[in-house]
CSV table of N, CA and C in Angstrom, one decimal:
chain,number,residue,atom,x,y,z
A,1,UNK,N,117.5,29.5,176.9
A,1,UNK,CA,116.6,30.1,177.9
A,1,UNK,C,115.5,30.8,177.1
A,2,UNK,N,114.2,30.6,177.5
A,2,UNK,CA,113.2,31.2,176.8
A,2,UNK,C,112.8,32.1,177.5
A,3,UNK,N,112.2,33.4,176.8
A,3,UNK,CA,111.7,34.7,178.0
A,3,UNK,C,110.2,34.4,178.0
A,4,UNK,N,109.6,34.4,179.1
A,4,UNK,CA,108.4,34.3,179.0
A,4,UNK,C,108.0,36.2,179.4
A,5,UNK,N,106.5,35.8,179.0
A,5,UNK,CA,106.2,37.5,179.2
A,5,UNK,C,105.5,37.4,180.6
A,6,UNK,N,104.9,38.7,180.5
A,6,UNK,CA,104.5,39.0,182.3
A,6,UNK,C,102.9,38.3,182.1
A,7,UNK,N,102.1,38.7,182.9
A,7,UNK,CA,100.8,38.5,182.9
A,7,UNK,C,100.0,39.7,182.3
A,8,UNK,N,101.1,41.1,182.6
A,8,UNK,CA,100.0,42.1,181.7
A,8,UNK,C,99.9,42.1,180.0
A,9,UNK,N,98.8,43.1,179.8
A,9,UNK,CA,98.5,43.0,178.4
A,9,UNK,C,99.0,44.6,178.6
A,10,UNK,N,99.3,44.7,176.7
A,10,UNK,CA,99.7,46.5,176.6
A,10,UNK,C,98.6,46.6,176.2
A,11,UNK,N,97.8,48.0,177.0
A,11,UNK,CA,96.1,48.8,176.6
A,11,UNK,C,96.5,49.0,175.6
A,12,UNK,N,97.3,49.6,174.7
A,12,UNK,CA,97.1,49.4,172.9
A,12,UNK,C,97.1,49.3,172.3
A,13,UNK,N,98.0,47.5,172.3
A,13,UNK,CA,97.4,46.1,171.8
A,13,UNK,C,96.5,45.5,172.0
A,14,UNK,N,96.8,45.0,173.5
A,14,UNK,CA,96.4,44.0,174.2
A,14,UNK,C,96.9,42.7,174.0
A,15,UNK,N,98.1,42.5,174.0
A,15,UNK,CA,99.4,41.9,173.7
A,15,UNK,C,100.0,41.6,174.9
A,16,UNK,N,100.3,40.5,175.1
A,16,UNK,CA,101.3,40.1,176.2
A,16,UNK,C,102.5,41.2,176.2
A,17,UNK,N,103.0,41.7,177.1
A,17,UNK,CA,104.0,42.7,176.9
A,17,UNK,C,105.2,41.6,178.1
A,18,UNK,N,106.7,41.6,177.2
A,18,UNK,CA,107.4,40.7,178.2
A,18,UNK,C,108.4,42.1,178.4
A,19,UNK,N,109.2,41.6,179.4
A,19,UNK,CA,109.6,42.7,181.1
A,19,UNK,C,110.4,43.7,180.2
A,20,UNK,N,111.5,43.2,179.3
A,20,UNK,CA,112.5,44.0,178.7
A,20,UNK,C,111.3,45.2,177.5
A,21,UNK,N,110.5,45.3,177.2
A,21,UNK,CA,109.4,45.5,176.6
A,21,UNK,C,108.8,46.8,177.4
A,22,UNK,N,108.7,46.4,178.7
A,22,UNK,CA,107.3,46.9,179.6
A,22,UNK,C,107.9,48.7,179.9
A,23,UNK,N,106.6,48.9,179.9
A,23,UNK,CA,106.4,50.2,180.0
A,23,UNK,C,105.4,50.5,181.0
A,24,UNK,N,105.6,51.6,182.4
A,24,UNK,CA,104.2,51.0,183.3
A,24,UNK,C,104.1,53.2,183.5
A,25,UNK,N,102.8,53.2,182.6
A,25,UNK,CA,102.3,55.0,183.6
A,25,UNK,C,101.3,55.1,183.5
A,26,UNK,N,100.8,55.8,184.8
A,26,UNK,CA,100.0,56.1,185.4
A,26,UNK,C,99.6,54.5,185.9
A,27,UNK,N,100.0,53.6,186.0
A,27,UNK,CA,99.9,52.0,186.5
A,27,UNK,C,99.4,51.0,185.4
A,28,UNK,N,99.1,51.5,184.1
A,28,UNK,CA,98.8,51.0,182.7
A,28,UNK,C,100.1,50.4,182.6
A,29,UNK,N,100.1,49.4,181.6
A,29,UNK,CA,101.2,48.5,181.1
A,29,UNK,C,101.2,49.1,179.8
A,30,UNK,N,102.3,49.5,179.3
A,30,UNK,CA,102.1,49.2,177.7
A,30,UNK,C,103.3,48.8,177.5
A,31,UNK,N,103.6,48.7,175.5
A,31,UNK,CA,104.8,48.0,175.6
A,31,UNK,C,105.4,49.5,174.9
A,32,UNK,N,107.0,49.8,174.8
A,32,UNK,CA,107.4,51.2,174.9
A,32,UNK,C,107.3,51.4,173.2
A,33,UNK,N,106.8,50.5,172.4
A,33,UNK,CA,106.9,51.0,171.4
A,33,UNK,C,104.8,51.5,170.6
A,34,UNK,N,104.1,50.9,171.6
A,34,UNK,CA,102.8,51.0,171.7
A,34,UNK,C,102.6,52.9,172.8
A,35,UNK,N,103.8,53.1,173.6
A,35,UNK,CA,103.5,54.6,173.8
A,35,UNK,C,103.1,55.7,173.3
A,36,UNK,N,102.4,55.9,172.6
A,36,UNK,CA,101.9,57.4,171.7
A,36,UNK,C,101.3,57.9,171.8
A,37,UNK,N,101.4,59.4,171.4
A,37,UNK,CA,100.7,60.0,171.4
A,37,UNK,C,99.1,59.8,170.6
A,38,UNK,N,97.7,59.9,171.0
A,38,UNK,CA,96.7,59.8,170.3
A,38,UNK,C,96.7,60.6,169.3
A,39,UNK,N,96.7,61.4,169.6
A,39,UNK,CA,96.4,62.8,168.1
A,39,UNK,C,97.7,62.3,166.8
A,40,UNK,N,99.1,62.5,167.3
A,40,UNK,CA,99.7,62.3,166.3
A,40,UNK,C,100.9,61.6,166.2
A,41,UNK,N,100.7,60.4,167.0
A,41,UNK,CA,100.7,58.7,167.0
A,41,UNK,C,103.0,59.1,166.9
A,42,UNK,N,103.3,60.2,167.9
A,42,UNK,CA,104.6,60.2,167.9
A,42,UNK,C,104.7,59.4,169.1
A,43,UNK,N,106.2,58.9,169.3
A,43,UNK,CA,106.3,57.9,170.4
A,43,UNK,C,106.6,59.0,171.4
A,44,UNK,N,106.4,58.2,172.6
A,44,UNK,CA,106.6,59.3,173.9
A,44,UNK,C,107.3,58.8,174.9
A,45,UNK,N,108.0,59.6,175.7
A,45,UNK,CA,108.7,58.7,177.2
A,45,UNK,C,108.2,59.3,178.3
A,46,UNK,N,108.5,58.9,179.0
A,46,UNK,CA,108.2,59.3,180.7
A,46,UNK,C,108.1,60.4,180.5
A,47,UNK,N,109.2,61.3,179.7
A,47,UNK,CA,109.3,62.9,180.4
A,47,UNK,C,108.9,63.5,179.7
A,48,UNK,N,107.9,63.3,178.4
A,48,UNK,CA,107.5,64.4,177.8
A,48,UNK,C,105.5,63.8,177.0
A,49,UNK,N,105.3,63.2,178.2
A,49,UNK,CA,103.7,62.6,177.6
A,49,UNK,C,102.5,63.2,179.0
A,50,UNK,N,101.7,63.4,178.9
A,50,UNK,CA,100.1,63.6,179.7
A,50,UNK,C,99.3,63.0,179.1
A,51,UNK,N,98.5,62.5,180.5
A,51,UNK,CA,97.1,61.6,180.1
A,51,UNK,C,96.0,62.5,180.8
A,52,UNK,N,95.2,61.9,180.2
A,52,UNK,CA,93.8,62.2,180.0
A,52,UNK,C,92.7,61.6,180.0
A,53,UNK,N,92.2,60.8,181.1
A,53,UNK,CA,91.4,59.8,181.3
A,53,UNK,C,91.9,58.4,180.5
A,54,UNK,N,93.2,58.3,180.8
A,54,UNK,CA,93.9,57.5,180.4
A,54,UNK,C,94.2,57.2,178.7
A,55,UNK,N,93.7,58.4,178.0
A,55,UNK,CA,94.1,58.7,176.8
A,55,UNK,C,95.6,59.4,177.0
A,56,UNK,N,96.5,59.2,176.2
A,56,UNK,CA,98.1,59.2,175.9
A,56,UNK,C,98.0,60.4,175.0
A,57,UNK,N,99.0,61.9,175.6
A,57,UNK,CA,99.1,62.9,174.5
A,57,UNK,C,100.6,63.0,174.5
A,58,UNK,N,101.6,64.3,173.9
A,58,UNK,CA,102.5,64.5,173.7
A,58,UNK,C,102.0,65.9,174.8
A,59,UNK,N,103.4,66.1,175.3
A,59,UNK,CA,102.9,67.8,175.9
A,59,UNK,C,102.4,68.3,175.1
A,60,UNK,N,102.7,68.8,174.0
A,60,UNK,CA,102.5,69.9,173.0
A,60,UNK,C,100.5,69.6,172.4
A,61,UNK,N,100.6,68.4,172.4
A,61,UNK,CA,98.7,68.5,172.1
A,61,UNK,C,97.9,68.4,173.4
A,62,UNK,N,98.6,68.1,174.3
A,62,UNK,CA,97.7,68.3,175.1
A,62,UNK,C,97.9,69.5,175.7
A,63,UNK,N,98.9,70.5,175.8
A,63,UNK,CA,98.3,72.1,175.8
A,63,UNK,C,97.7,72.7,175.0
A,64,UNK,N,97.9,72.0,173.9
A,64,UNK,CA,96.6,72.8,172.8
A,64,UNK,C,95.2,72.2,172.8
A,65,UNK,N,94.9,70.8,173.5
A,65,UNK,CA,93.8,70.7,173.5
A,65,UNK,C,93.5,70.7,175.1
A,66,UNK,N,93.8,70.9,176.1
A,66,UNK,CA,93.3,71.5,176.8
A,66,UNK,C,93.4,72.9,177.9
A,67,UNK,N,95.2,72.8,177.8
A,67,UNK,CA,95.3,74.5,178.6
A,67,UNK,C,95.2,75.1,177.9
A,68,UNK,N,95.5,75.5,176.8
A,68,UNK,CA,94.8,76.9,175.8
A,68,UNK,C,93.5,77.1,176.1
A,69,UNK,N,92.6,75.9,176.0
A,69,UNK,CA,91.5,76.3,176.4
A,69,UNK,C,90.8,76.3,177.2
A,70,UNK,N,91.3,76.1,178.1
A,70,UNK,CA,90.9,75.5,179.2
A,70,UNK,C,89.4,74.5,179.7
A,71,UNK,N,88.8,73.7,178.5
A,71,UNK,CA,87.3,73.3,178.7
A,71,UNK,C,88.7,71.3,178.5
A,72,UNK,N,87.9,70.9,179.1
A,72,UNK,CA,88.5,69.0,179.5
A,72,UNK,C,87.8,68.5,177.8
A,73,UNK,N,86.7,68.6,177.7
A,73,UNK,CA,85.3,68.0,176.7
A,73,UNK,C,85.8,68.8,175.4
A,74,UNK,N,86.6,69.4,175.0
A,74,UNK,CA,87.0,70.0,173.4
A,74,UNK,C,87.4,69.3,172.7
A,75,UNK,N,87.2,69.0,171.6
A,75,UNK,CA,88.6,67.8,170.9
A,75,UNK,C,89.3,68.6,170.2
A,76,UNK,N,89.5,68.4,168.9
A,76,UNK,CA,90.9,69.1,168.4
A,76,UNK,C,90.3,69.6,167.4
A,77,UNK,N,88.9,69.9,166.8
A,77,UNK,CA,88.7,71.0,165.9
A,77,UNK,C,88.7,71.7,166.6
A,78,UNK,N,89.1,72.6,165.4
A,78,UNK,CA,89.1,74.7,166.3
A,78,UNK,C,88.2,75.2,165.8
A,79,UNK,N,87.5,76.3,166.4
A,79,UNK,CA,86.1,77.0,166.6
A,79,UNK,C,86.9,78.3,165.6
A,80,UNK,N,88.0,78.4,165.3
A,80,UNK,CA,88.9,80.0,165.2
A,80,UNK,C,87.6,80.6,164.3
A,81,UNK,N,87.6,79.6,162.9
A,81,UNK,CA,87.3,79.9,161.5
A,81,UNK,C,85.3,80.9,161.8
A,82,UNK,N,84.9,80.1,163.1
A,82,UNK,CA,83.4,81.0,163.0
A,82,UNK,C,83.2,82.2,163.8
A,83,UNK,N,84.5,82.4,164.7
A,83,UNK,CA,84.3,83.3,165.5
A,83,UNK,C,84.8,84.4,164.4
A,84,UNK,N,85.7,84.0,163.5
A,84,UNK,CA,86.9,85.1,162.7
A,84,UNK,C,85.4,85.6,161.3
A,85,UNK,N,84.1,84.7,161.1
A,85,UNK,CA,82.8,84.9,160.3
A,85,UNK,C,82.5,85.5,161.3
A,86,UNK,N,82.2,85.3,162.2
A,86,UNK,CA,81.1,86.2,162.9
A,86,UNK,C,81.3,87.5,163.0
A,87,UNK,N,83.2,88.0,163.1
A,87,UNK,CA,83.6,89.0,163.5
A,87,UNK,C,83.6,89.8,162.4
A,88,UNK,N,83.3,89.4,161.1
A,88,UNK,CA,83.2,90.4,160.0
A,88,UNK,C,82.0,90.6,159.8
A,89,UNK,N,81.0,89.7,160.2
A,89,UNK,CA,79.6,90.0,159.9
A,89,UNK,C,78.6,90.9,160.7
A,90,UNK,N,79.3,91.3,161.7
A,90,UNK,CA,78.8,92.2,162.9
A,90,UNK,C,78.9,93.6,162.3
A,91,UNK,N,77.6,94.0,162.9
A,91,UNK,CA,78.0,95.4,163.0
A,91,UNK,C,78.7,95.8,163.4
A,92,UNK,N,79.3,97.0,163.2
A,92,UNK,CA,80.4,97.8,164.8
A,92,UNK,C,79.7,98.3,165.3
A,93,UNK,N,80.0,98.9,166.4
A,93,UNK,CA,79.4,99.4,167.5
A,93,UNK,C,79.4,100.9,167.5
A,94,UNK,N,78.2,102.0,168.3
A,94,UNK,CA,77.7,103.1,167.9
A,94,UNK,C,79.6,103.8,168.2
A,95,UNK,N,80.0,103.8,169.1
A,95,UNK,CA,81.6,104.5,168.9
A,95,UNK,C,82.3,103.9,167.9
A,96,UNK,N,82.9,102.9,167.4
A,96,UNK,CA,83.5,102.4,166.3
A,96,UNK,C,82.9,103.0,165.3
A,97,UNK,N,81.6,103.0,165.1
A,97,UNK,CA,81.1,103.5,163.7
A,97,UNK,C,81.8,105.1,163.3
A,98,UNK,N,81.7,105.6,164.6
A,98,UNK,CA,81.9,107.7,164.7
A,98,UNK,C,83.8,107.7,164.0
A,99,UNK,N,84.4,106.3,164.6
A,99,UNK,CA,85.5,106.5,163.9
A,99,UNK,C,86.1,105.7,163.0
A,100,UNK,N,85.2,104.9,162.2
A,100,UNK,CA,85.4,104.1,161.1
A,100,UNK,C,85.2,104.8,159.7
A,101,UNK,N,84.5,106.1,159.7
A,101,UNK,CA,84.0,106.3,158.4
A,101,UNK,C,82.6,105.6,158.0
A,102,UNK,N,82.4,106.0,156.5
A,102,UNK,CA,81.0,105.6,156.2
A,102,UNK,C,80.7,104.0,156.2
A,103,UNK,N,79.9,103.9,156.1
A,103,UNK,CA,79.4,102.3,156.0
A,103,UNK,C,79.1,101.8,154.2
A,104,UNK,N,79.5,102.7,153.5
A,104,UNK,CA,78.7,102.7,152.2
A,104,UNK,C,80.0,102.6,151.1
């Protein structure tokens, strides 16, 4: 007996995906071993993946790339490194200065 496959393709291959194979979320086909996460390509199952304009995350990257920050349009560089420059290169402010000591 030969298995034929279904008619869908998995989004990412695009590979016939046959039934014992298929994997169907958010109404996307894939095949369950093409499930991963984008950022860091771990496999995922039903209970522990979010999409994203039909981009595939793991929980864990996709609360770091979007509920921490809450902006959709962020990708995965972090901004930490210019805010943490900017915050040494500032002045303090006229009360900070009265209890920081000299500037010199």
């Amino acid at each position: 007996m030969a298995f034929t496959g279904t008619l869908d393709k998995c989004k990412a291959c695009d590979k016939t995906v046959y039934f014992i194979d298929l994997l169907s979320a958010d109404g996307i086909t894939y095949h369950k071993s093409c499930f991963k996460c984008t950022h860091c390509k771990g496999t995922l199952v039903m209970s522990n993946y979010s999409s994203m304009d039909g981009v595939l995350y793991c929980k864990t990257h996709f609360e770091q790339l979007f509920k921490e920050c809450g902006n959709f349009s962020k990708n995965f560089q972090t901004s930490a490194k210019p805010d943490k420059e900017n915050a040494l290169t500032r002045t303090p402010s006229k009360l900070a200065a009265m209890f920081s000591g000299t500037q010199d």
